[in-house]
C-alpha positions as protocol buffer text, in pm:
chain_id: "A"
residue {
  index: 1
  type: MET
  ca { x: 4069 y: -1129 z: 4100 }
}
residue {
  index: 2
  type: LYS
  ca { x: 4335 y: -1038 z: 3841 }
}
residue {
  index: 3
  type: LYS
  ca { x: 4214 y: -1319 z: 3611 }
}
residue {
  index: 4
  type: SER
  ca { x: 3852 y: -1200 z: 3651 }
}
residue {
  index: 5
  type: PHE
  ca { x: 3958 y: -846 z: 3567 }
}
residue {
  index: 6
  type: LEU
  ca { x: 4152 y: -957 z: 3258 }
}
residue {
  index: 7
  type: THR
  ca { x: 3864 y: -1176 z: 3141 }
}
residue {
  index: 8
  type: LEU
  ca { x: 3621 y: -886 z: 3184 }
}
residue {
  index: 9
  type: CYS
  ca { x: 3859 y: -658 z: 2992 }
}
residue {
  index: 10
  type: ALA
  ca { x: 3882 y: -917 z: 2715 }
}
residue {
  index: 11
  type: VAL
  ca { x: 3502 y: -935 z: 2687 }
}
residue {
  index: 12
  type: LEU
  ca { x: 3483 y: -555 z: 2684 }
}
residue {
  index: 13
  type: ALA
  ca { x: 3752 y: -544 z: 2419 }
}
residue {
  index: 14
  type: CYS
  ca { x: 3557 y: -792 z: 2207 }
}
residue {
  index: 15
  type: VAL
  ca { x: 3246 y: -581 z: 2241 }
}
residue {
  index: 16
  type: MET
  ca { x: 3432 y: -258 z: 2186 }
}
residue {
  index: 17
  type: GLY
  ca { x: 3606 y: -403 z: 1888 }
}
residue {
  index: 18
  type: PHE
  ca { x: 3284 y: -414 z: 1698 }
}
residue {
  index: 19
  type: VAL
  ca { x: 3262 y: -41 z: 1707 }
}
residue {
  index: 20
  type: ALA
  ca { x: 3393 y: 171 z: 1423 }
}
residue {
  index: 21
  type: CYS
  ca { x: 3323 y: 463 z: 1195 }
}
residue {
  index: 22
  type: SER
  ca { x: 3508 y: 673 z: 942 }
}
residue {
  index: 23
  type: SER
  ca { x: 3762 y: 926 z: 1062 }
}
residue {
  index: 24
  type: ASN
  ca { x: 3835 y: 1041 z: 708 }
}
residue {
  index: 25
  type: ASP
  ca { x: 3755 y: 1411 z: 664 }
}
residue {
  index: 26
  type: ASP
  ca { x: 3775 y: 1388 z: 284 }
}
residue {
  index: 27
  type: GLU
  ca { x: 3409 y: 1344 z: 187 }
}
residue {
  index: 28
  type: GLU
  ca { x: 3499 y: 1238 z: -168 }
}
residue {
  index: 29
  type: LYS
  ca { x: 3706 y: 945 z: -47 }
}
residue {
  index: 30
  type: LYS
  ca { x: 3508 y: 814 z: 250 }
}
residue {
  index: 31
  type: VAL
  ca { x: 3602 y: 461 z: 358 }
}
residue {
  index: 32
  type: SER
  ca { x: 3320 y: 226 z: 458 }
}
residue {
  index: 33
  type: ILE
  ca { x: 3333 y: 0 z: 762 }
}
residue {
  index: 34
  type: VAL
  ca { x: 3099 y: -248 z: 593 }
}
residue {
  index: 35
  type: GLY
  ca { x: 3266 y: -587 z: 569 }
}
residue {
  index: 36
  type: GLY
  ca { x: 3477 y: -819 z: 780 }
}
residue {
  index: 37
  type: TRP
  ca { x: 3757 y: -719 z: 1017 }
}
residue {
  index: 38
  type: GLN
  ca { x: 4013 y: -946 z: 1184 }
}
residue {
  index: 39
  type: VAL
  ca { x: 4144 y: -867 z: 1532 }
}
residue {
  index: 40
  type: GLU
  ca { x: 4518 y: -792 z: 1523 }
}
residue {
  index: 41
  type: SER
  ca { x: 4578 y: -645 z: 1869 }
}
residue {
  index: 42
  type: ALA
  ca { x: 4393 y: -536 z: 2180 }
}
residue {
  index: 43
  type: THR
  ca { x: 4513 y: -360 z: 2495 }
}
residue {
  index: 44
  type: ALA
  ca { x: 4352 y: -212 z: 2806 }
}
residue {
  index: 45
  type: THR
  ca { x: 4463 y: 49 z: 3057 }
}
residue {
  index: 46
  type: THR
  ca { x: 4308 y: 154 z: 3388 }
}
residue {
  index: 47
  type: GLN
  ca { x: 4365 y: 434 z: 3633 }
}
residue {
  index: 48
  type: ILE
  ca { x: 4547 y: 187 z: 3861 }
}
residue {
  index: 49
  type: MET
  ca { x: 4734 y: 5 z: 3577 }
}
residue {
  index: 50
  type: PRO
  ca { x: 4838 y: 273 z: 3323 }
}
residue {
  index: 51
  type: THR
  ca { x: 5079 y: 37 z: 3143 }
}
residue {
  index: 52
  type: PRO
  ca { x: 4887 y: -129 z: 2855 }
}
residue {
  index: 53
  type: ILE
  ca { x: 4764 y: -478 z: 2940 }
}
residue {
  index: 54
  type: PRO
  ca { x: 4779 y: -709 z: 2634 }
}
residue {
  index: 55
  type: LEU
  ca { x: 4441 y: -869 z: 2562 }
}
residue {
  index: 56
  type: THR
  ca { x: 4487 y: -996 z: 2205 }
}
residue {
  index: 57
  type: ASP
  ca { x: 4497 y: -1368 z: 2286 }
}
residue {
  index: 58
  type: MET
  ca { x: 4202 y: -1344 z: 2525 }
}
residue {
  index: 59
  type: VAL
  ca { x: 3996 y: -1145 z: 2275 }
}
residue {
  index: 60
  type: LYS
  ca { x: 4065 y: -1399 z: 2001 }
}
residue {
  index: 61
  type: GLU
  ca { x: 3931 y: -1673 z: 2231 }
}
residue {
  index: 62
  type: TYR
  ca { x: 3592 y: -1500 z: 2212 }
}
residue {
  index: 63
  type: VAL
  ca { x: 3599 y: -1376 z: 1854 }
}
residue {
  index: 64
  type: SER
  ca { x: 3865 y: -1332 z: 1588 }
}
residue {
  index: 65
  type: THR
  ca { x: 3659 y: -1168 z: 1312 }
}
residue {
  index: 66
  type: ILE
  ca { x: 3372 y: -920 z: 1320 }
}
residue {
  index: 67
  type: VAL
  ca { x: 3141 y: -817 z: 1037 }
}
residue {
  index: 68
  type: PHE
  ca { x: 2958 y: -488 z: 983 }
}
residue {
  index: 69
  type: ASN
  ca { x: 2654 y: -528 z: 758 }
}
residue {
  index: 70
  type: GLU
  ca { x: 2508 y: -250 z: 544 }
}
residue {
  index: 71
  type: ASN
  ca { x: 2170 y: -277 z: 722 }
}
residue {
  index: 72
  type: GLY
  ca { x: 2318 y: -179 z: 1060 }
}
residue {
  index: 73
  type: THR
  ca { x: 2351 y: -530 z: 1199 }
}
residue {
  index: 74
  type: MET
  ca { x: 2674 y: -698 z: 1301 }
}
residue {
  index: 75
  type: LEU
  ca { x: 2818 y: -1043 z: 1346 }
}
residue {
  index: 76
  type: PRO
  ca { x: 2838 y: -1219 z: 1580 }
}
residue {
  index: 77
  type: ALA
  ca { x: 2469 y: -1147 z: 1640 }
}
residue {
  index: 78
  type: GLU
  ca { x: 2484 y: -1315 z: 1982 }
}
residue {
  index: 79
  type: MET
  ca { x: 2672 y: -1009 z: 2111 }
}
residue {
  index: 80
  type: PHE
  ca { x: 2520 y: -713 z: 1931 }
}
residue {
  index: 81
  type: GLU
  ca { x: 2198 y: -541 z: 1840 }
}
residue {
  index: 82
  type: LYS
  ca { x: 2180 y: -265 z: 1578 }
}
residue {
  index: 83
  type: TYR
  ca { x: 2435 y: 13 z: 1562 }
}
residue {
  index: 84
  type: THR
  ca { x: 2407 y: 382 z: 1477 }
}
residue {
  index: 85
  type: LEU
  ca { x: 2683 y: 590 z: 1323 }
}
residue {
  index: 86
  type: GLU
  ca { x: 2716 y: 969 z: 1346 }
}
residue {
  index: 87
  type: ASN
  ca { x: 3037 y: 1143 z: 1243 }
}
residue {
  index: 88
  type: ASN
  ca { x: 3320 y: 965 z: 1427 }
}
residue {
  index: 89
  type: THR
  ca { x: 3098 y: 813 z: 1693 }
}
residue {
  index: 90
  type: LEU
  ca { x: 2932 y: 477 z: 1669 }
}
residue {
  index: 91
  type: THR
  ca { x: 2693 y: 342 z: 1928 }
}
residue {
  index: 92
  type: ILE
  ca { x: 2631 y: -31 z: 1953 }
}
residue {
  index: 93
  type: GLY
  ca { x: 2338 y: -188 z: 2132 }
}
residue {
  index: 94
  type: LEU
  ca { x: 2446 y: -495 z: 2325 }
}
residue {
  index: 95
  type: THR
  ca { x: 2243 y: -813 z: 2361 }
}
residue {
  index: 96
  type: GLN
  ca { x: 2094 y: -898 z: 2699 }
}
residue {
  index: 97
  type: ALA
  ca { x: 2358 y: -1168 z: 2758 }
}
residue {
  index: 98
  type: ILE
  ca { x: 2651 y: -929 z: 2703 }
}
residue {
  index: 99
  type: SER
  ca { x: 2476 y: -645 z: 2884 }
}
residue {
  index: 100
  type: THR
  ca { x: 2428 y: -864 z: 3190 }
}
residue {
  index: 101
  type: LEU
  ca { x: 2791 y: -978 z: 3181 }
}
residue {
  index: 102
  type: ILE
  ca { x: 2951 y: -633 z: 3159 }
}
residue {
  index: 103
  type: GLY
  ca { x: 2682 y: -410 z: 3309 }
}
residue {
  index: 104
  type: MET
  ca { x: 2624 y: -188 z: 3004 }
}
residue {
  index: 105
  type: ASP
  ca { x: 2344 y: -193 z: 2746 }
}
residue {
  index: 106
  type: LYS
  ca { x: 2536 y: -1 z: 2481 }
}
residue {
  index: 107
  type: LEU
  ca { x: 2891 y: 93 z: 2397 }
}
residue {
  index: 108
  type: THR
  ca { x: 3028 y: 404 z: 2227 }
}
residue {
  index: 109
  type: CYS
  ca { x: 3377 y: 447 z: 2089 }
}
residue {
  index: 110
  type: ASN
  ca { x: 3587 y: 665 z: 1861 }
}
residue {
  index: 111
  type: VAL
  ca { x: 3787 y: 565 z: 1557 }
}
residue {
  index: 112
  type: ALA
  ca { x: 4154 y: 658 z: 1553 }
}
residue {
  index: 113
  type: GLU
  ca { x: 4208 y: 526 z: 1198 }
}
residue {
  index: 114
  type: LEU
  ca { x: 3997 y: 379 z: 920 }
}
residue {
  index: 115
  type: THR
  ca { x: 4151 y: 294 z: 583 }
}
residue {
  index: 116
  type: GLU
  ca { x: 4068 y: 33 z: 321 }
}
residue {
  index: 117
  type: LYS
  ca { x: 4294 y: -213 z: 506 }
}
residue {
  index: 118
  type: THR
  ca { x: 4315 y: -107 z: 872 }
}
residue {
  index: 119
  type: LEU
  ca { x: 4086 y: -2 z: 1154 }
}
residue {
  index: 120
  type: SER
  ca { x: 4188 y: 127 z: 1498 }
}
residue {
  index: 121
  type: VAL
  ca { x: 3928 y: 200 z: 1763 }
}
residue {
  index: 122
  type: LYS
  ca { x: 3942 y: 324 z: 2121 }
}
residue {
  index: 123
  type: ALA
  ca { x: 3685 y: 334 z: 2395 }
}
residue {
  index: 124
  type: ASP
  ca { x: 3777 y: 559 z: 2687 }
}
residue {
  index: 125
  type: ASN
  ca { x: 3639 y: 584 z: 3037 }
}
residue {
  index: 126
  type: ILE
  ca { x: 3440 y: 261 z: 3046 }
}
residue {
  index: 127
  type: SER
  ca { x: 3318 y: 216 z: 3401 }
}
residue {
  index: 128
  type: ILE
  ca { x: 3314 y: -145 z: 3519 }
}
residue {
  index: 129
  type: GLU
  ca { x: 3288 y: -322 z: 3854 }
}
residue {
  index: 130
  type: VAL
  ca { x: 3529 y: -612 z: 3890 }
}
residue {
  index: 131
  type: ILE
  ca { x: 3451 y: -617 z: 4261 }
}
residue {
  index: 132
  type: PRO
  ca { x: 3085 y: -531 z: 4340 }
}
residue {
  index: 133
  type: GLY
  ca { x: 3058 y: -175 z: 4468 }
}
residue {
  index: 134
  type: THR
  ca { x: 3409 y: -83 z: 4347 }
}
residue {
  index: 135
  type: PRO
  ca { x: 3392 y: 88 z: 4007 }
}
residue {
  index: 136
  type: MET
  ca { x: 3701 y: 99 z: 3786 }
}
residue {
  index: 137
  type: THR
  ca { x: 3760 y: 304 z: 3471 }
}
residue {
  index: 138
  type: VAL
  ca { x: 3904 y: 117 z: 3171 }
}
residue {
  index: 139
  type: SER
  ca { x: 4022 y: 232 z: 2827 }
}
residue {
  index: 140
  type: ILE
  ca { x: 4050 y: -25 z: 2548 }
}
residue {
  index: 141
  type: THR
  ca { x: 4230 y: 5 z: 2214 }
}
residue {
  index: 142
  type: MET
  ca { x: 4189 y: -246 z: 1930 }
}
residue {
  index: 143
  type: ASN
  ca { x: 4345 y: -277 z: 1587 }
}
residue {
  index: 144
  type: PHE
  ca { x: 4198 y: -472 z: 1295 }
}
residue {
  index: 145
  type: THR
  ca { x: 4279 y: -561 z: 937 }
}
residue {
  index: 146
  type: ARG
  ca { x: 4012 y: -596 z: 671 }
}
residue {
  index: 147
  type: VAL
  ca { x: 3942 y: -952 z: 557 }
}
residue {
  index: 148
  type: PRO
  ca { x: 3827 y: -1057 z: 211 }
}
residue {
  index: 149
  type: GLU
  ca { x: 3454 y: -1109 z: 162 }
}
residue {
  index: 150
  type: ASN
  ca { x: 3296 y: -1443 z: 248 }
}
residue {
  index: 151
  type: VAL
  ca { x: 3538 y: -1519 z: 533 }
}
residue {
  index: 152
  type: PRO
  ca { x: 3342 y: -1704 z: 800 }
}
residue {
  index: 153
  type: ASN
  ca { x: 3299 y: -1537 z: 1138 }
}
residue {
  index: 154
  type: ARG
  ca { x: 3416 y: -1712 z: 1453 }
}
């Protein structure tokens, strides 16, 4: 059961990791999320396990780099549909395959930091069922570094 929970958290972290928006209040110097981002770290906490659970290695098994396109699409396309961005909240539509796996059709998260080189995102209060009929609340934090253009996605 612990392995199933950690795998589910890793998948959620992958999905959540594709969520970002600008937290910069300076309108003249707004940083764009468009481009590629490499996963640097990922952790999860739950109401029953408040100590952060490291997920970085598991997340990188699924995906190591994500890409935000200017037209609202993202890579890998097998996981995501179009996203919308309003203020510091970004909502991502999930593909049917991911939605079936984690029991959610969209994901919303907040950005803790967005600079030209780094991105930190956090999704709080994600309700999942590791055991059918037993909901659990999970929070996931991920950190990324920007990658140069034309880096292939994995």
